[in-house]
C-alpha cells in the first residue's frame, strides 16, 4: 500500500519560520511535491524534489531525504497570507504516473 | 497563470439526475486529471488521461466516467447522481514546458446532491 503522514495543524506567528514535515511509504517513488490551498480555492504548485537535498524558491524551501522517506516544507518570514493548507504529494511512477496526496497541514499564521 | 477552466463552479441537483462537469485547458497539456476532495480533506484521484482517447481510473473508486476526445477537453459524467457524490471536484493538467511534475488545477466544481 501507500501512505503519507503530515501534521494536521500548525500555528505560527507572523515573521517566524515554520517547518511542515511529511513522511511517506510507497512503491514506485519518483519525487515529492508540495501544494498550497487556500480555503475555497484550488491547489497551487509550490515545489518539487526528485533528488535528496534542499530546493529554494523565495521564502519557501523544500527538502527531501529518499533514504529516510521524509521531506519537509520550510516557510520563512511568515505572512498572514500564508495561512492555508499545505499538501505533500508523492509522485508515483509504476504502471502509470500520478500524484498521491497527503491529508494536508492547516497552517494558521497569527499576528 | 494557469489556463484551466471548470464549469459549473457550483451545482445543486436532485438524486437520480445525470450531470456532466466540464474541464478545459488551453495549455496544450497531454495529461489531465480529476480529483475528488471533501472539505478539509486530501485530494483523491478518480480519473486521469495521458492523451486523446486514453482514460484510466484512479485510486478512489468512482461511479463517474470520463472521456478525452480532444486534448483540451476532459469532461466528467455522473449518470445518476446520489447524495454520496456531494463533494468538490477538481480538474488538473500537466505537461509541456513546465514538465510532468507540476499540475495546474482548475477552480473546482462544488457539487451538492439532494
Tab-separated table of C-alpha atoms in Angstrom:
chain	number	residue	atom	x	y	z
A	1	UNK	CA	0.000	0.000	0.000
A	2	UNK	CA	0.956	3.618	0.260
A	3	UNK	CA	0.693	6.258	2.944
A	4	UNK	CA	1.708	9.828	3.612
A	5	UNK	CA	1.748	11.450	7.017
A	6	UNK	CA	1.851	15.139	7.826
A	7	UNK	CA	0.669	17.099	10.865
A	8	UNK	CA	-2.953	18.167	10.712
A	9	UNK	CA	-2.396	21.693	12.060
A	10	UNK	CA	0.447	24.104	12.714
A	11	UNK	CA	0.254	27.581	14.222
A	12	UNK	CA	2.991	30.229	13.955
A	13	UNK	CA	3.381	33.978	14.300
A	14	UNK	CA	3.939	36.466	11.540
A	15	UNK	CA	7.612	36.805	10.612
A	16	UNK	CA	8.558	33.430	12.044
A	17	UNK	CA	9.802	30.269	10.327
A	18	UNK	CA	7.741	27.105	10.201
A	19	UNK	CA	8.570	23.607	9.010
A	20	UNK	CA	5.914	21.142	7.818
A	21	UNK	CA	7.084	17.540	7.770
A	22	UNK	CA	5.944	14.732	5.511
A	23	UNK	CA	6.800	11.050	5.757
A	24	UNK	CA	5.759	8.643	3.074
A	25	UNK	CA	5.630	4.981	2.271
A	26	UNK	CA	5.018	3.933	-1.307
A	27	UNK	CA	6.292	1.839	-4.173
A	28	UNK	CA	7.457	3.448	-7.380
A	29	UNK	CA	8.551	6.667	-5.655
A	30	UNK	CA	9.653	9.277	-8.190
A	31	UNK	CA	9.555	12.573	-6.309
A	32	UNK	CA	7.829	14.726	-3.704
A	33	UNK	CA	5.789	17.845	-4.425
A	34	UNK	CA	4.165	20.475	-2.247
A	35	UNK	CA	0.925	22.331	-2.968
A	36	UNK	CA	-0.778	25.226	-1.218
A	37	UNK	CA	-4.540	25.540	-0.993
A	38	UNK	CA	-6.427	28.485	0.476
A	39	UNK	CA	-9.936	27.918	1.802
A	40	UNK	CA	-12.339	27.648	-1.102
A	41	UNK	CA	-9.514	27.762	-3.621
A	42	UNK	CA	-7.682	25.356	-5.858
A	43	UNK	CA	-4.307	23.795	-5.017
A	44	UNK	CA	-1.318	25.635	-6.448
A	45	UNK	CA	2.103	24.129	-7.018
A	46	UNK	CA	4.882	25.258	-4.672
A	47	UNK	CA	7.886	22.988	-5.171
A	48	UNK	CA	9.199	19.628	-6.303
A	49	UNK	CA	12.088	17.435	-5.155
A	50	UNK	CA	13.290	14.420	-7.098
A	51	UNK	CA	16.758	14.253	-5.576
A	52	UNK	CA	17.953	14.490	-1.982
A	53	UNK	CA	18.596	17.963	-0.714
A	54	UNK	CA	17.103	21.395	-0.451
A	55	UNK	CA	15.260	23.326	-3.165
A	56	UNK	CA	14.747	27.027	-2.517
A	57	UNK	CA	12.143	29.254	-4.123
A	58	UNK	CA	11.944	32.652	-2.489
A	59	UNK	CA	10.559	32.359	1.042
A	60	UNK	CA	9.722	28.679	0.530
A	61	UNK	CA	12.170	25.780	0.601
A	62	UNK	CA	11.583	22.071	0.323
A	63	UNK	CA	13.797	19.215	1.409
A	64	UNK	CA	13.868	15.525	0.540
A	65	UNK	CA	15.685	12.527	2.001
A	66	UNK	CA	14.886	9.462	-0.099
A	67	UNK	CA	16.707	7.107	2.260
A	68	UNK	CA	14.525	8.293	5.160
A	69	UNK	CA	11.314	8.565	3.085
A	70	UNK	CA	10.991	12.040	4.516
A	71	UNK	CA	10.597	15.566	3.318
A	72	UNK	CA	9.642	18.970	4.634
A	73	UNK	CA	8.439	22.353	3.507
A	74	UNK	CA	10.072	25.361	5.154
A	75	UNK	CA	8.297	28.701	5.110
A	76	UNK	CA	10.324	31.744	6.172
A	77	UNK	CA	9.279	35.292	7.047
A	78	UNK	CA	5.707	34.143	7.503
A	79	UNK	CA	2.959	36.438	6.294
A	80	UNK	CA	-0.734	36.407	7.128
A	81	UNK	CA	-1.494	35.378	3.542
A	82	UNK	CA	0.457	32.147	4.126
A	83	UNK	CA	-2.460	30.849	6.227
A	84	UNK	CA	-3.650	27.938	4.122
A	85	UNK	CA	-3.497	24.157	3.838
A	86	UNK	CA	-0.270	22.617	2.613
A	87	UNK	CA	-0.259	19.197	0.957
A	88	UNK	CA	2.702	16.990	0.306
A	89	UNK	CA	2.211	14.712	-2.682
A	90	UNK	CA	4.213	11.705	-3.761
A	91	UNK	CA	4.784	11.313	-7.475
A	92	UNK	CA	4.481	7.645	-8.306
A	93	UNK	CA	5.853	6.038	-11.412
A	94	UNK	CA	4.899	2.400	-11.765
A	95	UNK	CA	2.434	1.354	-14.429
A	96	UNK	CA	1.376	4.981	-14.630
A	97	UNK	CA	2.413	8.423	-13.488
A	98	UNK	CA	0.310	10.109	-10.833
A	99	UNK	CA	0.226	12.127	-7.631
A	100	UNK	CA	-0.834	10.722	-4.277
A	101	UNK	CA	-1.727	13.497	-1.857
A	102	UNK	CA	-1.296	13.613	1.901
A	103	UNK	CA	-4.154	14.718	4.120
A	104	UNK	CA	-2.810	18.272	4.363
A	105	UNK	CA	-1.481	20.539	7.108
A	106	UNK	CA	-3.548	23.552	8.028
A	107	UNK	CA	-1.221	26.482	8.796
A	108	UNK	CA	-2.552	29.376	10.821
A	109	UNK	CA	-0.390	32.498	10.936
A	110	UNK	CA	-1.154	34.793	13.872
A	111	UNK	CA	-0.247	38.479	14.103
B	1	UNK	CA	-1.086	31.984	-14.798
B	2	UNK	CA	-2.650	28.600	-15.468
B	3	UNK	CA	-5.368	28.433	-18.087
B	4	UNK	CA	-7.643	25.676	-16.899
B	5	UNK	CA	-11.357	26.167	-16.534
B	6	UNK	CA	-14.192	24.293	-14.898
B	7	UNK	CA	-17.925	24.750	-15.222
B	8	UNK	CA	-20.187	24.964	-13.395
B	9	UNK	CA	-18.499	26.314	-10.278
B	10	UNK	CA	-21.442	25.321	-8.097
B	11	UNK	CA	-24.204	22.799	-8.792
B	12	UNK	CA	-27.139	21.673	-6.675
B	13	UNK	CA	-29.206	18.869	-8.160
B	14	UNK	CA	-31.634	16.158	-7.142
B	15	UNK	CA	-30.932	12.468	-6.784
B	16	UNK	CA	-31.013	10.466	-9.989
B	17	UNK	CA	-30.072	13.289	-12.338
B	18	UNK	CA	-27.392	12.907	-14.979
B	19	UNK	CA	-24.703	15.594	-14.829
B	20	UNK	CA	-21.556	16.483	-16.718
B	21	UNK	CA	-18.786	18.554	-15.170
B	22	UNK	CA	-16.751	20.396	-17.764
B	23	UNK	CA	-12.989	20.928	-17.734
B	24	UNK	CA	-10.946	22.670	-20.402
B	25	UNK	CA	-7.318	23.759	-20.603
B	26	UNK	CA	-5.597	25.929	-23.191
B	27	UNK	CA	-2.012	24.961	-22.365
B	28	UNK	CA	-1.822	22.011	-24.745
B	29	UNK	CA	-1.105	19.629	-21.868
B	30	UNK	CA	-1.292	15.931	-22.669
B	31	UNK	CA	-2.113	14.780	-19.148
B	32	UNK	CA	-5.350	15.638	-17.369
B	33	UNK	CA	-6.748	14.513	-14.056
B	34	UNK	CA	-9.933	14.562	-11.957
B	35	UNK	CA	-9.736	14.671	-8.166
B	36	UNK	CA	-12.436	14.499	-5.524
B	37	UNK	CA	-11.945	16.480	-2.326
B	38	UNK	CA	-14.201	16.737	0.705
B	39	UNK	CA	-13.827	19.862	2.904
B	40	UNK	CA	-10.590	19.833	4.899
B	41	UNK	CA	-9.541	16.502	3.453
B	42	UNK	CA	-6.991	15.208	0.977
B	43	UNK	CA	-7.431	15.021	-2.772
B	44	UNK	CA	-8.308	11.626	-4.214
B	45	UNK	CA	-7.510	10.827	-7.835
B	46	UNK	CA	-10.611	9.410	-9.550
B	47	UNK	CA	-9.667	9.563	-13.259
B	48	UNK	CA	-6.728	10.500	-15.434
B	49	UNK	CA	-5.818	10.713	-19.087
B	50	UNK	CA	-2.468	10.720	-20.840
B	51	UNK	CA	-3.826	11.931	-24.150
B	52	UNK	CA	-6.674	11.758	-26.627
B	53	UNK	CA	-8.669	8.517	-26.358
B	54	UNK	CA	-6.718	7.493	-23.256
B	55	UNK	CA	-8.502	7.325	-19.880
B	56	UNK	CA	-7.803	5.392	-16.690
B	57	UNK	CA	-9.457	5.032	-13.325
B	58	UNK	CA	-7.661	6.459	-10.327
B	59	UNK	CA	-7.124	5.135	-6.847
B	60	UNK	CA	-10.534	6.108	-5.485
B	61	UNK	CA	-13.421	4.108	-6.824
B	62	UNK	CA	-15.896	6.370	-8.520
B	63	UNK	CA	-19.197	5.848	-10.295
B	64	UNK	CA	-18.341	8.636	-12.703
B	65	UNK	CA	-17.000	8.258	-16.239
B	66	UNK	CA	-14.748	10.472	-18.339
B	67	UNK	CA	-13.888	10.962	-21.986
B	68	UNK	CA	-10.975	12.578	-23.831
B	69	UNK	CA	-11.934	13.246	-27.416
B	70	UNK	CA	-9.937	16.469	-27.665
B	71	UNK	CA	-6.668	17.376	-25.994
B	72	UNK	CA	-8.108	20.434	-24.313
B	73	UNK	CA	-11.328	18.911	-23.009
B	74	UNK	CA	-11.834	16.311	-20.240
B	75	UNK	CA	-15.460	16.134	-19.076
B	76	UNK	CA	-16.651	14.014	-16.148
B	77	UNK	CA	-20.137	12.483	-16.160
B	78	UNK	CA	-22.317	11.069	-13.401
B	79	UNK	CA	-25.143	9.019	-14.930
B	80	UNK	CA	-27.280	9.043	-11.794
B	81	UNK	CA	-26.244	11.398	-9.015
B	82	UNK	CA	-26.617	10.376	-5.378
B	83	UNK	CA	-26.125	12.288	-2.099
B	84	UNK	CA	-22.857	10.352	-1.590
B	85	UNK	CA	-21.488	12.178	-4.654
B	86	UNK	CA	-21.674	15.502	-2.826
B	87	UNK	CA	-18.112	16.825	-2.863
B	88	UNK	CA	-15.741	19.190	-4.631
B	89	UNK	CA	-14.381	18.002	-7.968
B	90	UNK	CA	-11.051	19.419	-9.125
B	91	UNK	CA	-9.633	19.092	-12.607
B	92	UNK	CA	-5.890	19.397	-13.258
B	93	UNK	CA	-3.455	19.150	-16.146
B	94	UNK	CA	0.287	18.760	-16.573
B	95	UNK	CA	2.871	18.603	-19.332
B	96	UNK	CA	4.535	20.893	-21.803
B	97	UNK	CA	7.415	23.144	-20.809
B	98	UNK	CA	6.634	23.004	-17.105
B	99	UNK	CA	7.122	19.251	-17.124
B	100	UNK	CA	5.075	16.426	-15.755
B	101	UNK	CA	5.802	17.244	-12.132
B	102	UNK	CA	3.685	20.389	-11.930
B	103	UNK	CA	-0.070	20.013	-12.000
B	104	UNK	CA	-2.230	23.047	-12.664
B	105	UNK	CA	-5.653	22.966	-11.054
B	106	UNK	CA	-8.917	24.458	-12.147
B	107	UNK	CA	-11.114	26.355	-9.651
B	108	UNK	CA	-13.230	23.278	-8.927
B	109	UNK	CA	-16.909	22.383	-9.063
B	110	UNK	CA	-18.704	22.150	-5.757
B	111	UNK	CA	-21.465	19.575	-6.226
B	112	UNK	CA	-24.392	19.078	-3.853
B	113	UNK	CA	-26.828	16.233	-4.482
B	114	UNK	CA	-30.054	16.449	-2.531
